[in-house]
Amino acid sequence: MSADAAASAQGAGWALRPATLEDVEEIAFAELELFPDESWNVFQLAAEIEHPSRRYVVAAEGPQADGALLGYAGIMLAGDVADLHTIGTRRESAGIGRALLSWCEEQARAGGAERMLLEVREDNARARAFYTAAGYREIDRRRGYYRIRGRHIDALVMERPLT
Ligand SMILES: CC(C)(COP(=O)(O)OP(=O)(O)OC[C@H]1O[C@@H](n2cnc3c(N)ncnc32)[C@H](O)[C@@H]1OP(=O)(O)O)[C@@H](O)C(=O)NCCC(=O)NCCS
């Protein structure tokens, strides 16, 4: 998390901290709210948080981030590349997404990554605008990557250099 992100987070009454297994249940509820078509369950989330190549963060109310869960994000480290596995917030347009993404980018850099990759549904205009504002650009399209209730939706692959 950058100094700017940390300052704005505290100013707004919330903060970030690394995710723990105790967060899994609440993250699973947030997944159902934010990704009703493709949510991860508690077992998948626990495996992610415990995995040595993953880095997960939560945003929560309070200066110590010990209050209600407001958002979460996680990456996979894979050599010189990191993959953004998930990101979401229950309180939109409050800077939480940007703070979570900055935290992930710093963890990726610290883990040796030179670029971050992510996939986003083509029909998720808000997330695409969010990533574009954060410096990501589209580098590929995976046709029919998402299968939602019989519909095939493309995934856009986006990338940002971290160096
Ligand atoms: C995408 C998401 C994480 C963005 O988080 P957020 O906390 O709302 O975003 P922020 O408040 O940090 O916004 C950061 C910047 O992104 C851009 N942005 C955010 N929402 C936007 C929108 N609807 N339209 C255009 N730009 C937008 C702006 O540049 C914004 O900066 P500004 O507030 O200074 O203008 C959030 O909307 C979310 O959780 N969506 C549901 C889950 C999801 O789709 N996750 C992504 C899956 S790939």
PDB file of C-alpha atoms and ligand atoms in Angstrom:
ATOM      1  CA  MET A   1       0.000   0.000   0.000  1.00  0.00           C
ATOM      2  CA  SER A   2       1.415   3.394  -0.918  1.00  0.00           C
ATOM      3  CA  ALA A   3       1.755   6.180   1.626  1.00  0.00           C
ATOM      4  CA  ASP A   4      -0.996   8.100  -0.192  1.00  0.00           C
ATOM      5  CA  ALA A   5      -3.344   5.142  -0.122  1.00  0.00           C
ATOM      6  CA  ALA A   6      -2.615   4.528   3.565  1.00  0.00           C
ATOM      7  CA  ALA A   7      -3.293   8.161   4.429  1.00  0.00           C
ATOM      8  CA  SER A   8      -6.567   8.325   2.522  1.00  0.00           C
ATOM      9  CA  ALA A   9      -7.668   4.989   3.983  1.00  0.00           C
ATOM     10  CA  GLN A  10      -7.152   6.169   7.549  1.00  0.00           C
ATOM     11  CA  GLY A  11      -8.762   9.532   6.816  1.00  0.00           C
ATOM     12  CA  ALA A  12     -11.894   7.754   5.617  1.00  0.00           C
ATOM     13  CA  GLY A  13     -12.222   5.554   8.715  1.00  0.00           C
ATOM     14  CA  TRP A  14     -10.979   2.343   7.236  1.00  0.00           C
ATOM     15  CA  ALA A  15      -7.645   0.633   6.714  1.00  0.00           C
ATOM     16  CA  LEU A  16      -6.018  -2.336   5.040  1.00  0.00           C
ATOM     17  CA  ARG A  17      -4.406  -5.402   6.595  1.00  0.00           C
ATOM     18  CA  PRO A  18      -3.298  -8.818   5.316  1.00  0.00           C
ATOM     19  CA  ALA A  19      -6.179 -11.311   5.142  1.00  0.00           C
ATOM     20  CA  THR A  20      -6.299 -14.243   7.563  1.00  0.00           C
ATOM     21  CA  LEU A  21      -8.348 -17.429   7.738  1.00  0.00           C
ATOM     22  CA  GLU A  22     -10.682 -15.618  10.141  1.00  0.00           C
ATOM     23  CA  ASP A  23     -11.761 -13.391   7.231  1.00  0.00           C
ATOM     24  CA  VAL A  24     -12.793 -16.256   4.972  1.00  0.00           C
ATOM     25  CA  GLU A  25     -16.453 -16.428   5.950  1.00  0.00           C
ATOM     26  CA  GLU A  26     -17.054 -12.706   5.518  1.00  0.00           C
ATOM     27  CA  ILE A  27     -15.149 -12.630   2.218  1.00  0.00           C
ATOM     28  CA  ALA A  28     -17.335 -15.520   1.017  1.00  0.00           C
ATOM     29  CA  PHE A  29     -20.462 -13.466   1.794  1.00  0.00           C
ATOM     30  CA  ALA A  30     -18.988 -10.500  -0.082  1.00  0.00           C
ATOM     31  CA  GLU A  31     -18.162 -12.786  -3.027  1.00  0.00           C
ATOM     32  CA  LEU A  32     -21.821 -13.809  -3.221  1.00  0.00           C
ATOM     33  CA  GLU A  33     -22.868 -10.152  -3.249  1.00  0.00           C
ATOM     34  CA  LEU A  34     -20.258  -8.984  -5.762  1.00  0.00           C
ATOM     35  CA  PHE A  35     -19.868 -12.044  -8.004  1.00  0.00           C
ATOM     36  CA  PRO A  36     -23.183 -13.925  -7.782  1.00  0.00           C
ATOM     37  CA  ASP A  37     -22.438 -15.860 -10.984  1.00  0.00           C
ATOM     38  CA  GLU A  38     -18.911 -16.926 -10.145  1.00  0.00           C
ATOM     39  CA  SER A  39     -18.323 -16.635  -6.413  1.00  0.00           C
ATOM     40  CA  TRP A  40     -15.645 -18.634  -4.612  1.00  0.00           C
ATOM     41  CA  ASN A  41     -16.683 -20.649  -1.566  1.00  0.00           C
ATOM     42  CA  VAL A  42     -15.022 -20.707   1.858  1.00  0.00           C
ATOM     43  CA  PHE A  43     -12.860 -23.721   0.960  1.00  0.00           C
ATOM     44  CA  GLN A  44     -11.507 -22.102  -2.184  1.00  0.00           C
ATOM     45  CA  LEU A  45     -10.888 -18.841  -0.345  1.00  0.00           C
ATOM     46  CA  ALA A  46      -9.124 -20.570   2.546  1.00  0.00           C
ATOM     47  CA  ALA A  47      -6.871 -22.442   0.112  1.00  0.00           C
ATOM     48  CA  GLU A  48      -6.045 -19.152  -1.614  1.00  0.00           C
ATOM     49  CA  ILE A  49      -5.222 -17.292   1.604  1.00  0.00           C
ATOM     50  CA  GLU A  50      -3.029 -20.116   2.908  1.00  0.00           C
ATOM     51  CA  HIS A  51      -1.191 -20.737  -0.342  1.00  0.00           C
ATOM     52  CA  PRO A  52       2.467 -19.646  -0.155  1.00  0.00           C
ATOM     53  CA  SER A  53       2.389 -17.927  -3.564  1.00  0.00           C
ATOM     54  CA  ARG A  54      -0.727 -15.872  -2.833  1.00  0.00           C
ATOM     55  CA  ARG A  55      -1.024 -12.487  -1.121  1.00  0.00           C
ATOM     56  CA  TYR A  56      -4.456 -11.433   0.153  1.00  0.00           C
ATOM     57  CA  VAL A  57      -5.549  -8.179   1.741  1.00  0.00           C
ATOM     58  CA  VAL A  58      -8.757  -6.909   3.298  1.00  0.00           C
ATOM     59  CA  ALA A  59     -10.134  -3.406   3.796  1.00  0.00           C
ATOM     60  CA  ALA A  60     -12.181  -3.021   6.957  1.00  0.00           C
ATOM     61  CA  GLU A  61     -13.640  -0.290   9.097  1.00  0.00           C
ATOM     62  CA  GLY A  62     -11.511   1.251  11.829  1.00  0.00           C
ATOM     63  CA  PRO A  63      -7.913   2.493  11.953  1.00  0.00           C
ATOM     64  CA  GLN A  64      -6.721  -1.060  12.692  1.00  0.00           C
ATOM     65  CA  ALA A  65      -9.046  -2.604  10.089  1.00  0.00           C
ATOM     66  CA  ASP A  66     -10.718  -4.660  12.827  1.00  0.00           C
ATOM     67  CA  GLY A  67     -14.299  -3.616  11.958  1.00  0.00           C
ATOM     68  CA  ALA A  68     -16.726  -4.632   9.243  1.00  0.00           C
ATOM     69  CA  LEU A  69     -15.240  -5.972   6.052  1.00  0.00           C
ATOM     70  CA  LEU A  70     -15.407  -3.434   3.209  1.00  0.00           C
ATOM     71  CA  GLY A  71     -13.312  -5.100   0.537  1.00  0.00           C
ATOM     72  CA  TYR A  72     -10.658  -7.618  -0.337  1.00  0.00           C
ATOM     73  CA  ALA A  73      -8.172  -8.509  -3.056  1.00  0.00           C
ATOM     74  CA  GLY A  74      -5.613 -11.171  -3.800  1.00  0.00           C
ATOM     75  CA  ILE A  75      -2.802 -11.995  -6.198  1.00  0.00           C
ATOM     76  CA  MET A  76      -0.794 -15.017  -7.270  1.00  0.00           C
ATOM     77  CA  LEU A  77       2.969 -14.598  -7.585  1.00  0.00           C
ATOM     78  CA  ALA A  78       4.455 -16.449 -10.561  1.00  0.00           C
ATOM     79  CA  GLY A  79       8.052 -15.366 -11.141  1.00  0.00           C
ATOM     80  CA  ASP A  80       8.254 -12.104 -13.050  1.00  0.00           C
ATOM     81  CA  VAL A  81       4.451 -11.987 -13.423  1.00  0.00           C
ATOM     82  CA  ALA A  82       1.700 -11.606 -10.852  1.00  0.00           C
ATOM     83  CA  ASP A  83      -1.980 -12.361 -11.496  1.00  0.00           C
ATOM     84  CA  LEU A  84      -4.739 -10.401  -9.842  1.00  0.00           C
ATOM     85  CA  HIS A  85      -7.097 -13.178  -8.713  1.00  0.00           C
ATOM     86  CA  THR A  86      -9.851 -11.087  -7.212  1.00  0.00           C
ATOM     87  CA  ILE A  87     -10.741  -7.597  -6.066  1.00  0.00           C
ATOM     88  CA  GLY A  88     -13.985  -6.163  -4.771  1.00  0.00           C
ATOM     89  CA  THR A  89     -15.486  -3.644  -2.434  1.00  0.00           C
ATOM     90  CA  ARG A  90     -18.858  -3.233  -0.766  1.00  0.00           C
ATOM     91  CA  ARG A  91     -18.415   0.563  -0.664  1.00  0.00           C
ATOM     92  CA  GLU A  92     -17.793   1.805  -4.161  1.00  0.00           C
ATOM     93  CA  SER A  93     -16.159   5.088  -5.206  1.00  0.00           C
ATOM     94  CA  ALA A  94     -14.508   5.648  -1.826  1.00  0.00           C
ATOM     95  CA  GLY A  95     -10.960   4.853  -2.951  1.00  0.00           C
ATOM     96  CA  ILE A  96     -11.020   1.356  -1.472  1.00  0.00           C
ATOM     97  CA  GLY A  97     -10.508  -0.398  -4.809  1.00  0.00           C
ATOM     98  CA  ARG A  98      -7.515   1.754  -5.636  1.00  0.00           C
ATOM     99  CA  ALA A  99      -5.960   1.174  -2.186  1.00  0.00           C
ATOM    100  CA  LEU A 100      -6.463  -2.605  -2.520  1.00  0.00           C
ATOM    101  CA  LEU A 101      -4.948  -2.615  -5.996  1.00  0.00           C
ATOM    102  CA  SER A 102      -1.953  -0.544  -4.833  1.00  0.00           C
ATOM    103  CA  TRP A 103      -1.360  -2.996  -1.981  1.00  0.00           C
ATOM    104  CA  CYS A 104      -1.422  -5.901  -4.442  1.00  0.00           C
ATOM    105  CA  GLU A 105       0.969  -4.138  -6.806  1.00  0.00           C
ATOM    106  CA  GLU A 106       3.428  -3.469  -4.001  1.00  0.00           C
ATOM    107  CA  GLN A 107       3.280  -7.092  -2.852  1.00  0.00           C
ATOM    108  CA  ALA A 108       3.800  -8.200  -6.453  1.00  0.00           C
ATOM    109  CA  ARG A 109       6.855  -5.969  -6.811  1.00  0.00           C
ATOM    110  CA  ALA A 110       8.229  -7.208  -3.496  1.00  0.00           C
ATOM    111  CA  GLY A 111       7.751 -10.768  -4.762  1.00  0.00           C
ATOM    112  CA  GLY A 112       9.796 -10.091  -7.896  1.00  0.00           C
ATOM    113  CA  ALA A 113       7.007  -9.415 -10.400  1.00  0.00           C
ATOM    114  CA  GLU A 114       7.681  -6.996 -13.222  1.00  0.00           C
ATOM    115  CA  ARG A 115       4.107  -6.881 -14.474  1.00  0.00           C
ATOM    116  CA  MET A 116       0.597  -7.542 -13.253  1.00  0.00           C
ATOM    117  CA  LEU A 117      -1.968  -9.399 -15.327  1.00  0.00           C
ATOM    118  CA  LEU A 118      -5.703  -9.661 -14.785  1.00  0.00           C
ATOM    119  CA  GLU A 119      -8.847 -10.885 -16.498  1.00  0.00           C
ATOM    120  CA  VAL A 120     -12.037  -8.891 -16.558  1.00  0.00           C
ATOM    121  CA  ARG A 121     -15.428  -9.692 -18.027  1.00  0.00           C
ATOM    122  CA  GLU A 122     -16.052  -7.690 -21.142  1.00  0.00           C
ATOM    123  CA  ASP A 123     -19.437  -6.590 -19.782  1.00  0.00           C
ATOM    124  CA  ASN A 124     -17.950  -5.236 -16.523  1.00  0.00           C
ATOM    125  CA  ALA A 125     -17.649  -1.616 -17.660  1.00  0.00           C
ATOM    126  CA  ARG A 126     -17.032  -0.274 -14.183  1.00  0.00           C
ATOM    127  CA  ALA A 127     -14.088  -2.575 -13.495  1.00  0.00           C
ATOM    128  CA  ARG A 128     -12.626  -1.909 -16.937  1.00  0.00           C
ATOM    129  CA  ALA A 129     -12.754   1.856 -16.293  1.00  0.00           C
ATOM    130  CA  PHE A 130     -11.203   1.317 -12.861  1.00  0.00           C
ATOM    131  CA  TYR A 131      -8.291  -0.703 -14.287  1.00  0.00           C
ATOM    132  CA  THR A 132      -7.753   1.724 -17.165  1.00  0.00           C
ATOM    133  CA  ALA A 133      -7.588   4.610 -14.670  1.00  0.00           C
ATOM    134  CA  ALA A 134      -4.965   2.624 -12.754  1.00  0.00           C
ATOM    135  CA  GLY A 135      -2.753   2.290 -15.843  1.00  0.00           C
ATOM    136  CA  TYR A 136      -3.786  -1.128 -17.193  1.00  0.00           C
ATOM    137  CA  ARG A 137      -4.232  -1.754 -20.903  1.00  0.00           C
ATOM    138  CA  GLU A 138      -5.885  -4.557 -22.820  1.00  0.00           C
ATOM    139  CA  ILE A 139      -3.441  -7.028 -24.336  1.00  0.00           C
ATOM    140  CA  ASP A 140      -5.635 -10.004 -25.204  1.00  0.00           C
ATOM    141  CA  ARG A 141      -9.169 -11.350 -25.390  1.00  0.00           C
ATOM    142  CA  ARG A 142     -10.230 -14.850 -24.307  1.00  0.00           C
ATOM    143  CA  ARG A 143     -13.349 -15.674 -26.245  1.00  0.00           C
ATOM    144  CA  GLY A 144     -16.140 -17.294 -24.255  1.00  0.00           C
ATOM    145  CA  TYR A 145     -13.931 -17.517 -21.155  1.00  0.00           C
ATOM    146  CA  TYR A 146     -16.875 -16.984 -18.825  1.00  0.00           C
ATOM    147  CA  ARG A 147     -19.920 -19.240 -19.135  1.00  0.00           C
ATOM    148  CA  ILE A 148     -22.743 -17.619 -17.211  1.00  0.00           C
ATOM    149  CA  ARG A 149     -26.126 -19.374 -17.283  1.00  0.00           C
ATOM    150  CA  GLY A 150     -25.543 -20.602 -20.816  1.00  0.00           C
ATOM    151  CA  ARG A 151     -24.121 -17.297 -22.083  1.00  0.00           C
ATOM    152  CA  HIS A 152     -20.547 -17.064 -23.268  1.00  0.00           C
ATOM    153  CA  ILE A 153     -18.820 -13.840 -22.270  1.00  0.00           C
ATOM    154  CA  ASP A 154     -15.325 -12.844 -23.359  1.00  0.00           C
ATOM    155  CA  ALA A 155     -12.568 -12.082 -20.883  1.00  0.00           C
ATOM    156  CA  LEU A 156     -10.254  -9.181 -21.556  1.00  0.00           C
ATOM    157  CA  VAL A 157      -6.700  -9.665 -20.377  1.00  0.00           C
ATOM    158  CA  MET A 158      -5.184  -6.461 -19.048  1.00  0.00           C
ATOM    159  CA  GLU A 159      -1.610  -5.735 -18.060  1.00  0.00           C
ATOM    160  CA  ARG A 160       0.381  -3.105 -16.274  1.00  0.00           C
ATOM    161  CA  PRO A 161       4.174  -2.931 -15.946  1.00  0.00           C
ATOM    162  CA  LEU A 162       5.274  -2.692 -12.328  1.00  0.00           C
ATOM    163  CA  THR A 163       8.818  -1.529 -12.884  1.00  0.00           C
TER     164      THR A 163
HETATM  165  C1  LIG B   1     -14.112  -2.335  -9.615  1.00  0.00           C
HETATM  166  C2  LIG B   1     -14.062  -1.924  -8.151  1.00  0.00           C
HETATM  167  C3  LIG B   1     -13.081  -2.828  -7.384  1.00  0.00           C
HETATM  168  C4  LIG B   1     -13.550  -0.449  -8.082  1.00  0.00           C
HETATM  169  O1  LIG B   1     -13.393  -0.113  -6.722  1.00  0.00           O
HETATM  170  P1  LIG B   1     -13.821   1.332  -6.154  1.00  0.00           P
HETATM  171  O2  LIG B   1     -13.430   1.335  -4.717  1.00  0.00           O
HETATM  172  O3  LIG B   1     -15.223   1.638  -6.479  1.00  0.00           O
HETATM  173  O4  LIG B   1     -12.876   2.297  -6.994  1.00  0.00           O
HETATM  174  P2  LIG B   1     -12.146   3.617  -6.459  1.00  0.00           P
HETATM  175  O5  LIG B   1     -13.114   4.428  -5.656  1.00  0.00           O
HETATM  176  O6  LIG B   1     -10.876   3.247  -5.777  1.00  0.00           O
HETATM  177  O7  LIG B   1     -11.872   4.360  -7.839  1.00  0.00           O
HETATM  178  C5  LIG B   1     -10.574   4.495  -8.368  1.00  0.00           C
HETATM  179  C6  LIG B   1     -10.663   5.100  -9.747  1.00  0.00           C
HETATM  180  O8  LIG B   1     -11.230   4.157 -10.673  1.00  0.00           O
HETATM  181  C7  LIG B   1     -12.005   4.870 -11.644  1.00  0.00           C
HETATM  182  N1  LIG B   1     -13.384   4.424 -11.536  1.00  0.00           N
HETATM  183  C8  LIG B   1     -13.969   3.763 -10.526  1.00  0.00           C
HETATM  184  N2  LIG B   1     -15.263   3.500 -10.808  1.00  0.00           N
HETATM  185  C9  LIG B   1     -15.499   4.037 -12.034  1.00  0.00           C
HETATM  186  C10 LIG B   1     -16.637   4.104 -12.883  1.00  0.00           C
HETATM  187  N3  LIG B   1     -17.833   3.574 -12.544  1.00  0.00           N
HETATM  188  N4  LIG B   1     -16.517   4.746 -14.078  1.00  0.00           N
HETATM  189  C11 LIG B   1     -15.350   5.292 -14.442  1.00  0.00           C
HETATM  190  N5  LIG B   1     -14.215   5.264 -13.672  1.00  0.00           N
HETATM  191  C12 LIG B   1     -14.305   4.639 -12.492  1.00  0.00           C
HETATM  192  C13 LIG B   1     -11.877   6.355 -11.317  1.00  0.00           C
HETATM  193  O9  LIG B   1     -10.779   6.875 -12.052  1.00  0.00           O
HETATM  194  C14 LIG B   1     -11.545   6.324  -9.850  1.00  0.00           C
HETATM  195  O10 LIG B   1     -10.823   7.445  -9.429  1.00  0.00           O
HETATM  196  P3  LIG B   1     -11.603   8.769  -8.875  1.00  0.00           P
HETATM  197  O11 LIG B   1     -12.523   8.290  -7.784  1.00  0.00           O
HETATM  198  O12 LIG B   1     -10.483   9.617  -8.386  1.00  0.00           O
HETATM  199  O13 LIG B   1     -12.340   9.295 -10.062  1.00  0.00           O
HETATM  200  C15 LIG B   1     -15.479  -1.925  -7.501  1.00  0.00           C
HETATM  201  O14 LIG B   1     -16.353  -1.210  -8.316  1.00  0.00           O
HETATM  202  C16 LIG B   1     -16.052  -3.325  -7.275  1.00  0.00           C
HETATM  203  O15 LIG B   1     -15.823  -3.945  -6.242  1.00  0.00           O
HETATM  204  N6  LIG B   1     -16.838  -3.826  -8.261  1.00  0.00           N
HETATM  205  C17 LIG B   1     -17.545  -5.118  -8.110  1.00  0.00           C
HETATM  206  C18 LIG B   1     -16.571  -6.293  -8.156  1.00  0.00           C
HETATM  207  C19 LIG B   1     -15.783  -6.302  -9.454  1.00  0.00           C
HETATM  208  O16 LIG B   1     -16.319  -6.149 -10.540  1.00  0.00           O
HETATM  209  N7  LIG B   1     -14.442  -6.526  -9.324  1.00  0.00           N
HETATM  210  C20 LIG B   1     -13.528  -6.582 -10.478  1.00  0.00           C
HETATM  211  C21 LIG B   1     -13.551  -7.937 -11.086  1.00  0.00           C
HETATM  212  S1  LIG B   1     -12.440  -8.059 -12.491  1.00  0.00           S
END
